[in-house]
Amino acid sequence: MLHRLPVLARFGLLVLLCVVTGVTALALLGITGPGQTSTAWQNDPFIDMWLRWDCGWYQAIAERGYSYTPGQQSAVAYFPLYPLLMRGVMAFGVDVFISGIAVTLISGALGAVVFHQWARTLKPDAADWALTLLLTWPFAYYLAGAV
């Protein structure tokens, strides 16, 4: 049944599943997850749950550009398109982290559409199932808003 829904509807269900899981973990268990790199949204757990691991690097690149210090971890390891798109959204006055979440959501939705179209060229009768499997895979979380 799920594999018959339109592509963006399935992506929307993925986002909803991620949000419900995150909010439930926050509300019932107080679980925020490891890897917090910013305290900017710590008082808003709904936003904070998406800000983990590399988000501090992307924040720095989007706000200040690249930097390099010999012998230390540096921002030069990160591909520039994502922080560049974040900066583009920031030009409209949107917070850097909200920009990252928006870019991730839009990119994830577009990725789902492109993946489905590609799968249809390879095996049309299996494309719907392929997309459903992609969007229910545990790492699909990263298509749904994580910065």
CSV table of C-alpha atoms in Angstrom, one decimal:
chain,number,residue,atom,x,y,z
A,1,MET,CA,0.0,0.0,0.0
A,2,LEU,CA,2.7,2.5,1.0
A,3,HIS,CA,4.6,1.8,-2.2
A,4,ARG,CA,1.7,3.1,-4.2
A,5,LEU,CA,1.7,6.6,-2.7
A,6,PRO,CA,3.2,9.4,-4.8
A,7,VAL,CA,6.9,10.1,-4.2
A,8,LEU,CA,6.5,13.3,-2.2
A,9,ALA,CA,3.8,11.8,-0.1
A,10,ARG,CA,6.2,9.0,0.9
A,11,PHE,CA,8.9,11.5,1.6
A,12,GLY,CA,6.4,13.5,3.7
A,13,LEU,CA,5.6,10.3,5.7
A,14,LEU,CA,9.4,9.8,6.3
A,15,VAL,CA,9.7,13.3,7.7
A,16,LEU,CA,6.6,12.8,9.8
A,17,LEU,CA,8.0,9.5,11.1
A,18,CYS,CA,11.4,11.2,12.0
A,19,VAL,CA,9.7,14.1,13.7
A,20,VAL,CA,7.3,11.8,15.7
A,21,THR,CA,10.2,9.5,16.8
A,22,GLY,CA,12.3,12.5,17.8
A,23,VAL,CA,9.6,14.3,19.7
A,24,THR,CA,8.6,11.1,21.4
A,25,ALA,CA,12.2,10.4,22.5
A,26,LEU,CA,12.5,14.0,23.7
A,27,ALA,CA,9.1,14.1,25.5
A,28,LEU,CA,9.0,10.7,27.1
A,29,LEU,CA,12.6,9.8,27.6
A,30,GLY,CA,14.5,13.1,27.6
A,31,ILE,CA,16.8,11.7,24.9
A,32,THR,CA,18.5,14.3,22.8
A,33,GLY,CA,21.2,12.2,21.3
A,34,PRO,CA,25.0,12.6,21.3
A,35,GLY,CA,27.0,14.9,19.1
A,36,GLN,CA,25.6,18.3,20.0
A,37,THR,CA,27.8,20.9,18.6
A,38,SER,CA,25.8,24.0,19.2
A,39,THR,CA,23.7,25.3,22.1
A,40,ALA,CA,21.9,27.8,20.0
A,41,TRP,CA,18.6,25.9,20.0
A,42,GLN,CA,19.0,23.9,23.2
A,43,ASN,CA,15.8,25.5,24.7
A,44,ASP,CA,13.8,24.3,21.7
A,45,PRO,CA,14.3,20.5,21.6
A,46,PHE,CA,12.2,20.2,18.4
A,47,ILE,CA,14.9,22.1,16.5
A,48,ASP,CA,17.8,21.0,18.6
A,49,MET,CA,17.2,17.3,17.8
A,50,TRP,CA,18.3,18.0,14.2
A,51,LEU,CA,21.5,19.8,15.1
A,52,ARG,CA,24.2,17.2,15.7
A,53,TRP,CA,27.7,16.2,14.7
A,54,ASP,CA,28.9,18.3,11.7
A,55,CYS,CA,26.3,21.1,12.1
A,56,GLY,CA,28.9,23.3,13.9
A,57,TRP,CA,31.2,23.0,10.9
A,58,TYR,CA,28.5,23.8,8.5
A,59,GLN,CA,27.4,26.8,10.6
A,60,ALA,CA,31.0,28.1,10.6
A,61,ILE,CA,31.3,27.7,6.8
A,62,ALA,CA,27.9,29.3,6.1
A,63,GLU,CA,28.5,32.2,8.4
A,64,ARG,CA,32.2,32.9,8.0
A,65,GLY,CA,33.5,30.8,5.1
A,66,TYR,CA,36.3,28.4,5.1
A,67,SER,CA,39.3,28.5,7.4
A,68,TYR,CA,42.5,26.4,7.6
A,69,THR,CA,44.9,26.0,10.5
A,70,PRO,CA,47.8,23.6,9.9
A,71,GLY,CA,47.8,20.7,12.4
A,72,GLN,CA,44.1,21.1,13.4
A,73,GLN,CA,40.8,20.0,12.2
A,74,SER,CA,39.6,22.5,9.6
A,75,ALA,CA,36.5,23.3,7.6
A,76,VAL,CA,38.3,22.6,4.3
A,77,ALA,CA,37.2,19.0,4.5
A,78,TYR,CA,33.6,19.9,3.7
A,79,PHE,CA,32.2,20.2,0.2
A,80,PRO,CA,31.0,23.8,-0.3
A,81,LEU,CA,27.5,23.3,-1.9
A,82,TYR,CA,25.5,22.6,1.3
A,83,PRO,CA,26.9,25.6,3.3
A,84,LEU,CA,26.5,27.8,0.2
A,85,LEU,CA,22.8,26.8,-0.1
A,86,MET,CA,22.5,27.5,3.6
A,87,ARG,CA,24.0,31.0,3.1
A,88,GLY,CA,21.5,31.6,0.3
A,89,VAL,CA,18.6,30.9,2.6
A,90,MET,CA,20.2,33.0,5.3
A,91,ALA,CA,20.1,35.9,2.9
A,92,PHE,CA,16.4,36.1,3.6
A,93,GLY,CA,17.0,36.6,7.3
A,94,VAL,CA,16.6,32.9,8.3
A,95,ASP,CA,18.7,31.5,11.1
A,96,VAL,CA,21.7,29.4,10.0
A,97,PHE,CA,20.4,26.2,11.5
A,98,ILE,CA,16.8,26.7,10.2
A,99,SER,CA,18.4,27.3,6.8
A,100,GLY,CA,20.3,24.0,7.1
A,101,ILE,CA,17.2,22.1,8.1
A,102,ALA,CA,15.3,23.7,5.1
A,103,VAL,CA,18.0,22.9,2.7
A,104,THR,CA,18.2,19.3,3.9
A,105,LEU,CA,14.4,18.8,3.6
A,106,ILE,CA,14.2,20.3,0.1
A,107,SER,CA,17.3,18.3,-1.0
A,108,GLY,CA,15.9,15.1,0.5
A,109,ALA,CA,12.6,15.6,-1.3
A,110,LEU,CA,14.3,16.3,-4.6
A,111,GLY,CA,16.6,13.3,-4.0
A,112,ALA,CA,13.6,11.0,-3.5
A,113,VAL,CA,12.0,12.2,-6.7
A,114,VAL,CA,15.2,11.8,-8.7
A,115,PHE,CA,15.9,8.4,-7.2
A,116,HIS,CA,12.4,7.2,-8.1
A,117,GLN,CA,12.8,8.5,-11.7
A,118,TRP,CA,16.1,6.7,-12.0
A,119,ALA,CA,14.7,3.5,-10.6
A,120,ARG,CA,11.9,3.7,-13.1
A,121,THR,CA,14.4,3.8,-16.0
A,122,LEU,CA,16.1,0.6,-14.6
A,123,LYS,CA,13.1,-1.5,-13.6
A,124,PRO,CA,9.8,0.3,-13.8
A,125,ASP,CA,7.8,-2.4,-11.9
A,126,ALA,CA,10.2,-2.2,-8.9
A,127,ALA,CA,10.7,1.5,-8.7
A,128,ASP,CA,7.9,2.1,-6.2
A,129,TRP,CA,9.3,-0.6,-3.9
A,130,ALA,CA,12.9,0.7,-4.3
A,131,LEU,CA,11.8,4.2,-3.2
A,132,THR,CA,9.8,2.8,-0.3
A,133,LEU,CA,12.9,0.8,0.9
A,134,LEU,CA,15.1,3.9,0.5
A,135,LEU,CA,12.8,6.0,2.6
A,136,THR,CA,12.3,3.4,5.3
A,137,TRP,CA,16.0,2.6,5.6
A,138,PRO,CA,17.3,3.9,9.0
A,139,PHE,CA,19.7,6.3,7.5
A,140,ALA,CA,16.9,8.0,5.5
A,141,TYR,CA,16.8,10.2,8.6
A,142,TYR,CA,19.5,12.2,7.0
A,143,LEU,CA,17.2,13.1,4.1
A,144,ALA,CA,14.6,14.5,6.5
A,145,GLY,CA,16.1,17.5,8.2
A,146,ALA,CA,19.3,16.7,10.0
A,147,VAL,CA,22.0,19.4,9.6
